[in-house]
PDB file of C-alpha atoms and ligand atoms in Angstrom:
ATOM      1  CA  UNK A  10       0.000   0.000   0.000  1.00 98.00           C
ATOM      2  CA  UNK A  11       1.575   3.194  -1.216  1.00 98.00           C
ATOM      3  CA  UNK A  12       0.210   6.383   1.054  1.00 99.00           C
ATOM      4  CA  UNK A  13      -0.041   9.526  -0.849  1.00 99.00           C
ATOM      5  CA  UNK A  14      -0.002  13.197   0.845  1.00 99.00           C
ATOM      6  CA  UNK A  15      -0.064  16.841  -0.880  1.00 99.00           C
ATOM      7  CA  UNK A  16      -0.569  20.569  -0.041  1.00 98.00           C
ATOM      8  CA  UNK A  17      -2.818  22.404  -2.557  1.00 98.00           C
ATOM      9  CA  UNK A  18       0.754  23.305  -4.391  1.00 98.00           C
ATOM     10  CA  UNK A  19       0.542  19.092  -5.513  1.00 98.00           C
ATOM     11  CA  UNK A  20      -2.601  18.679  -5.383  1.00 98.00           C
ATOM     12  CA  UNK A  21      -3.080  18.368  -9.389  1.00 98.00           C
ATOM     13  CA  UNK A  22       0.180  16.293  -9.583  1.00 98.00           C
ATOM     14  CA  UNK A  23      -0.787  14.175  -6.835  1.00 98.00           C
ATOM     15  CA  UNK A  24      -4.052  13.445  -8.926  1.00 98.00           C
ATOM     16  CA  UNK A  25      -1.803  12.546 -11.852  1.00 98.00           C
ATOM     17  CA  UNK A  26      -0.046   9.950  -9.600  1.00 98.00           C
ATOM     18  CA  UNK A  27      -3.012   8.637  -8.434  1.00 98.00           C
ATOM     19  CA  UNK A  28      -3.949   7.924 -11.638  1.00 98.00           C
ATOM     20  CA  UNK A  29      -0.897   5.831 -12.689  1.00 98.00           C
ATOM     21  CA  UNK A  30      -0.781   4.203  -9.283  1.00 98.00           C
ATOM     22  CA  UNK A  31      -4.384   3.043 -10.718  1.00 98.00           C
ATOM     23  CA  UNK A  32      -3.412   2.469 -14.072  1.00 98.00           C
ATOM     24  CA  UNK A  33      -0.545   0.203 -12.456  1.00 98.00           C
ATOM     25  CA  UNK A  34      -3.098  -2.226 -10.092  1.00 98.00           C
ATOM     26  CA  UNK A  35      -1.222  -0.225  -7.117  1.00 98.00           C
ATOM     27  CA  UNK A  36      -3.063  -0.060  -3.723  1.00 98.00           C
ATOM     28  CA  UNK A  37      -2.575   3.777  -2.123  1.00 98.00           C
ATOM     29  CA  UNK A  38      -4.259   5.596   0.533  1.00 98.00           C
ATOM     30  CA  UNK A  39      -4.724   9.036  -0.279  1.00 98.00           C
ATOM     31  CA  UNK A  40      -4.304  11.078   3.102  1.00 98.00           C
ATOM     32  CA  UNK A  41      -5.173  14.638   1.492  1.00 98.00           C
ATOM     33  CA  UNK A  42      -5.489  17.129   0.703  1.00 98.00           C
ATOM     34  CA  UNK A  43      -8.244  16.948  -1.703  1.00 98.00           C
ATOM     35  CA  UNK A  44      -8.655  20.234  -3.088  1.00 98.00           C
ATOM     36  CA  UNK A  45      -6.540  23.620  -4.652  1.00 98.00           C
ATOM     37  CA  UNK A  46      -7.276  25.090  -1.512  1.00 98.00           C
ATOM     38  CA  UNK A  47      -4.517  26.677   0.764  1.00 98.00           C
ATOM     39  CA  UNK A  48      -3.103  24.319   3.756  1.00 98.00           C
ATOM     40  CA  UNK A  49      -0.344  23.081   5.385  1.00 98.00           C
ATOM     41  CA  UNK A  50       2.253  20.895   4.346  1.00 98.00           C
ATOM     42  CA  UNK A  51       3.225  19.589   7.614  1.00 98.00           C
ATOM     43  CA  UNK A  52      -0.126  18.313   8.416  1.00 98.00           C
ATOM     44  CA  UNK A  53      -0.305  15.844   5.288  1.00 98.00           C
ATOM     45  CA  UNK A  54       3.587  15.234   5.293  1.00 98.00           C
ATOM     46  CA  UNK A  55       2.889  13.911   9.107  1.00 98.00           C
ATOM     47  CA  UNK A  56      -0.160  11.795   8.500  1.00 98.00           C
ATOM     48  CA  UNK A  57       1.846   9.991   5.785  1.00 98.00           C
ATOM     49  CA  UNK A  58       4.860   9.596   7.931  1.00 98.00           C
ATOM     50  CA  UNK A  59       2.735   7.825  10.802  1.00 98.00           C
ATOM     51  CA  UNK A  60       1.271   5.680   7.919  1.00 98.00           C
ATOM     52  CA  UNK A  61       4.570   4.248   7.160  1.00 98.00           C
ATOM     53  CA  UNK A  62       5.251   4.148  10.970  1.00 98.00           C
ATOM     54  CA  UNK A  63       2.361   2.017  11.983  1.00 98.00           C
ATOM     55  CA  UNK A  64       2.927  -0.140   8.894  1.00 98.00           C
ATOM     56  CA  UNK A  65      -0.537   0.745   7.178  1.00 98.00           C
ATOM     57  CA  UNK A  66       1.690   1.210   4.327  1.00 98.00           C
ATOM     58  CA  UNK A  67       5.068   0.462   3.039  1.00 98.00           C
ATOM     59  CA  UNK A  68       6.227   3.910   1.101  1.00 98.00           C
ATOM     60  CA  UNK A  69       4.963   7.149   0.629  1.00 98.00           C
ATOM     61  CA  UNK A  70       4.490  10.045  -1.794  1.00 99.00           C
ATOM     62  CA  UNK A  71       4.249  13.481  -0.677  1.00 99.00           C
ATOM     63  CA  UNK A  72       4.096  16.503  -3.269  1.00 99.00           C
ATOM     64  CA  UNK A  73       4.214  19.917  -2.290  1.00 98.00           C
ATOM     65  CA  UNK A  74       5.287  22.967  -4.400  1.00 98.00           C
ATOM     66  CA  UNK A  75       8.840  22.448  -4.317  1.00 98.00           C
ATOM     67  CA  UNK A  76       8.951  19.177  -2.322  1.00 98.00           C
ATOM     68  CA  UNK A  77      11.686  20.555   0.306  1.00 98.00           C
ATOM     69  CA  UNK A  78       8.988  21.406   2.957  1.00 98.00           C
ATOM     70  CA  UNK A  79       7.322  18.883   3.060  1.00 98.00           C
ATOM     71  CA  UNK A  80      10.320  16.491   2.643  1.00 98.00           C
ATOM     72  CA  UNK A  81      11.475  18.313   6.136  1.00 98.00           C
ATOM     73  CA  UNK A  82       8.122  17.748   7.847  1.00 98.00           C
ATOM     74  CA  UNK A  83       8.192  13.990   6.950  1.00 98.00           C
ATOM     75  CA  UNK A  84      11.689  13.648   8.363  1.00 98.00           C
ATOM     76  CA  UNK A  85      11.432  14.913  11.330  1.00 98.00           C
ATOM     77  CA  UNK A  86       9.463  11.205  12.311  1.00 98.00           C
ATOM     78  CA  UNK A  87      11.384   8.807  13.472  1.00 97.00           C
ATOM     79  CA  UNK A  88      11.798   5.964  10.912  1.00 97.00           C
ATOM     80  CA  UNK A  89      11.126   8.191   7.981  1.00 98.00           C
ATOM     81  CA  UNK A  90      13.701   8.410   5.180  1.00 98.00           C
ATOM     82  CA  UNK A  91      12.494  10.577   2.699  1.00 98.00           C
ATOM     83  CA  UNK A  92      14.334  11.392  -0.373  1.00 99.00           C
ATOM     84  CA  UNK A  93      13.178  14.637  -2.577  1.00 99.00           C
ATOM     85  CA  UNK A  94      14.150  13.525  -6.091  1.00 98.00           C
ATOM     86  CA  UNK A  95      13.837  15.768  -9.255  1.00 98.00           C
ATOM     87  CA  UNK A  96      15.803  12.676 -11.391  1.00 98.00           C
ATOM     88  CA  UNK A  97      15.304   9.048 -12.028  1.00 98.00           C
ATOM     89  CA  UNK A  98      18.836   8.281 -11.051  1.00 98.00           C
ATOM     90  CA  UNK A  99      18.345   9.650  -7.536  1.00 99.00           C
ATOM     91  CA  UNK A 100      15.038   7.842  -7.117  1.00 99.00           C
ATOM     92  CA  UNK A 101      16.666   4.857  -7.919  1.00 98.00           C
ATOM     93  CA  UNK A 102      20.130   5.274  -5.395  1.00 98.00           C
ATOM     94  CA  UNK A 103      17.705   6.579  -2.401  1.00 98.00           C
ATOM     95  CA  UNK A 104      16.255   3.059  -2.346  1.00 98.00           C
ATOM     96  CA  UNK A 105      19.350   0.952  -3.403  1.00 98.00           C
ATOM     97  CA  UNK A 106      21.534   2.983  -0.721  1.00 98.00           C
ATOM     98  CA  UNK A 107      19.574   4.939   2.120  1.00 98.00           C
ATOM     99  CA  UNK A 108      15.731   2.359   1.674  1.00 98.00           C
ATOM    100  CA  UNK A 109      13.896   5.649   1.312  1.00 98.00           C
ATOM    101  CA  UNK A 110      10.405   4.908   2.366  1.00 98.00           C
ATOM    102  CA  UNK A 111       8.827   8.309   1.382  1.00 99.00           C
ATOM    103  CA  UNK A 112       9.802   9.890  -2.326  1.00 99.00           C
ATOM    104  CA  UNK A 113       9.471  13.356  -2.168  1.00 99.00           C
ATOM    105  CA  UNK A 114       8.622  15.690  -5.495  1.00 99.00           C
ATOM    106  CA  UNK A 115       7.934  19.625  -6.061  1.00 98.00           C
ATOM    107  CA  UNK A 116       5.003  19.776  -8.716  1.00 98.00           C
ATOM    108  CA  UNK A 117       6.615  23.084  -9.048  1.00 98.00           C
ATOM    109  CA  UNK A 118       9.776  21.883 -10.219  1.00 98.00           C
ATOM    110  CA  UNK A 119       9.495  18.841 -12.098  1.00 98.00           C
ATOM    111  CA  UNK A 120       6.592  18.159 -15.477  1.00 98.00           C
ATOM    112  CA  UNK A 121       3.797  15.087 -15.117  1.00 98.00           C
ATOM    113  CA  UNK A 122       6.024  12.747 -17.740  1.00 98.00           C
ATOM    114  CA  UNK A 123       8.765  13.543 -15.437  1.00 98.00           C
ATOM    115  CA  UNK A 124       6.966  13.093 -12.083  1.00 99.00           C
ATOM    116  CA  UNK A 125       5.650   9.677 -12.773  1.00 98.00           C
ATOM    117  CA  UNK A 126       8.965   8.161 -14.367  1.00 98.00           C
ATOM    118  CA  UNK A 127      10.601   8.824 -11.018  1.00 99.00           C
ATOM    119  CA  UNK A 128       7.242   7.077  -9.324  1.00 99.00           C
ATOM    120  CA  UNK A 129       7.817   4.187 -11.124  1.00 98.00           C
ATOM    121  CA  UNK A 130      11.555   4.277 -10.695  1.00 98.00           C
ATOM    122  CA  UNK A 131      10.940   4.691  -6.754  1.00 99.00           C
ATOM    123  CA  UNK A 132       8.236   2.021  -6.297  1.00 98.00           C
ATOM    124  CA  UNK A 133       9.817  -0.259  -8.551  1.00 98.00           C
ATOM    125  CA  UNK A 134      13.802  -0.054  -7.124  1.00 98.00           C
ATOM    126  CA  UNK A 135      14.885  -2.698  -4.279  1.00 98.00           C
ATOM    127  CA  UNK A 136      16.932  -1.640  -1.428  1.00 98.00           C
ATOM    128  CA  UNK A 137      20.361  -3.435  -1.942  1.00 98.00           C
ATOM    129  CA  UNK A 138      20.536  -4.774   1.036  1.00 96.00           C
ATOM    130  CA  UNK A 139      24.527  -3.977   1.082  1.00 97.00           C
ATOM    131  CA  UNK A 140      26.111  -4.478   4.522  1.00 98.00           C
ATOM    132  CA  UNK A 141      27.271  -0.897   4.285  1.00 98.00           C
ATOM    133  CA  UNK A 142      24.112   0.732   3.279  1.00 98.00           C
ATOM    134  CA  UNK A 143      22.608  -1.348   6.353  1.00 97.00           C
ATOM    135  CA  UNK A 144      25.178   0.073   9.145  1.00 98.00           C
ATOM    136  CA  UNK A 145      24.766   3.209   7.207  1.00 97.00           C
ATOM    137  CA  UNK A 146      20.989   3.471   7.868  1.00 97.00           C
ATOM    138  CA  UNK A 147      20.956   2.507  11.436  1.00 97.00           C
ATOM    139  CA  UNK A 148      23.474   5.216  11.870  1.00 96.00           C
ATOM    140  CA  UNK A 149      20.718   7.930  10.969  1.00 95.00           C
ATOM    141  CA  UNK A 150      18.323   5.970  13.518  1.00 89.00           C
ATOM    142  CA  UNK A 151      20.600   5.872  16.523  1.00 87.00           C
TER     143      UNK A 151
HETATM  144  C1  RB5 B  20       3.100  26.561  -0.697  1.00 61.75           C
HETATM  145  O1  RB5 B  20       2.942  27.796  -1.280  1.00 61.75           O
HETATM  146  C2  RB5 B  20       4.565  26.149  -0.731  1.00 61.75           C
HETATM  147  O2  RB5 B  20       5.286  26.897   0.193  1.00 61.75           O
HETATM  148  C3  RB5 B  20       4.698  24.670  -0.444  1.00 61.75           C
HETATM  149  O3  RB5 B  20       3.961  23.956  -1.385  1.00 61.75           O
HETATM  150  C4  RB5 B  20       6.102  24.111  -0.499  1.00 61.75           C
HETATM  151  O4  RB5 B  20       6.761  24.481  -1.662  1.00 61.75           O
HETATM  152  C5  RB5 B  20       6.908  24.289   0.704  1.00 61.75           C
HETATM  153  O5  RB5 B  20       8.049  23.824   0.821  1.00 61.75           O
END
């Protein structure tokens, strides 16, 4: 189960990804917002976070205008390794190296082609399970 979270700045994106997520036989929760109207990041970038927490779902997606807010907001959780990626190739290393659980994106930033290429590359990439990546992770949990 993917869990999905926007403020109204990717909102419309957010809808795109939804859409391939669908397209794609993907389960997702959508945790908000559901409208253009103005809110706040950290409220959406938090529900997500607590998602992957509990184990409701395995990764998230969380689109806000540039994706650094609410990339901050979802890190602050303990457990949460979100990774803002504008790129396919970083999408891909933040799961082989750091098992990013949340891809973050800035509808502002990046187009829709764009956008859901690095979807697929996140949800579709394996963490390596390297020995070093490993001890390198539980450093940024201890
Ligand atoms: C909202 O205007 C904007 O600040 C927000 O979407 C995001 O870019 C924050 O980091």
């Amino acid at each position: 189960m993917v869990a999905l979270g926007s403020d109204h700045g990717g909102y419309a994106l957010k809808q795109e990804v939804i859409k391939y997520l669908q397209e794609n036989n993907i389960e997702y929760k959508d945790f908000g917002c559901y409208s253009e109207e103005s809110c706040d990041y950290p409220v959406y970038a938090k529900k997500v976070a607590n998602a992957i927490v509990s184990g409701e779902c395995e990764k998230g997606i969380l689109i806000c205008g540039t994706g650094i807010g609410i990339s901050i907001a979802a890190n602050k959780v303990k457990g949460i390794r979100a990774a803002l990626c504008h790129d396919t190739f970083s999408a891909q290393a933040t799961r082989e190296h750091n098992d990013a659980n949340i891809l973050a994106m800035g509808a502002r930033v990046v187009g829709t082609g764009l956008a859901l290429k690095i979807v697929d590359t996140f949800l579709n990439t394996a963490f390596s399970n390297d020995e070093r990546h490993i001890r390198r992770i539980e450093q940024i949990e201890s």
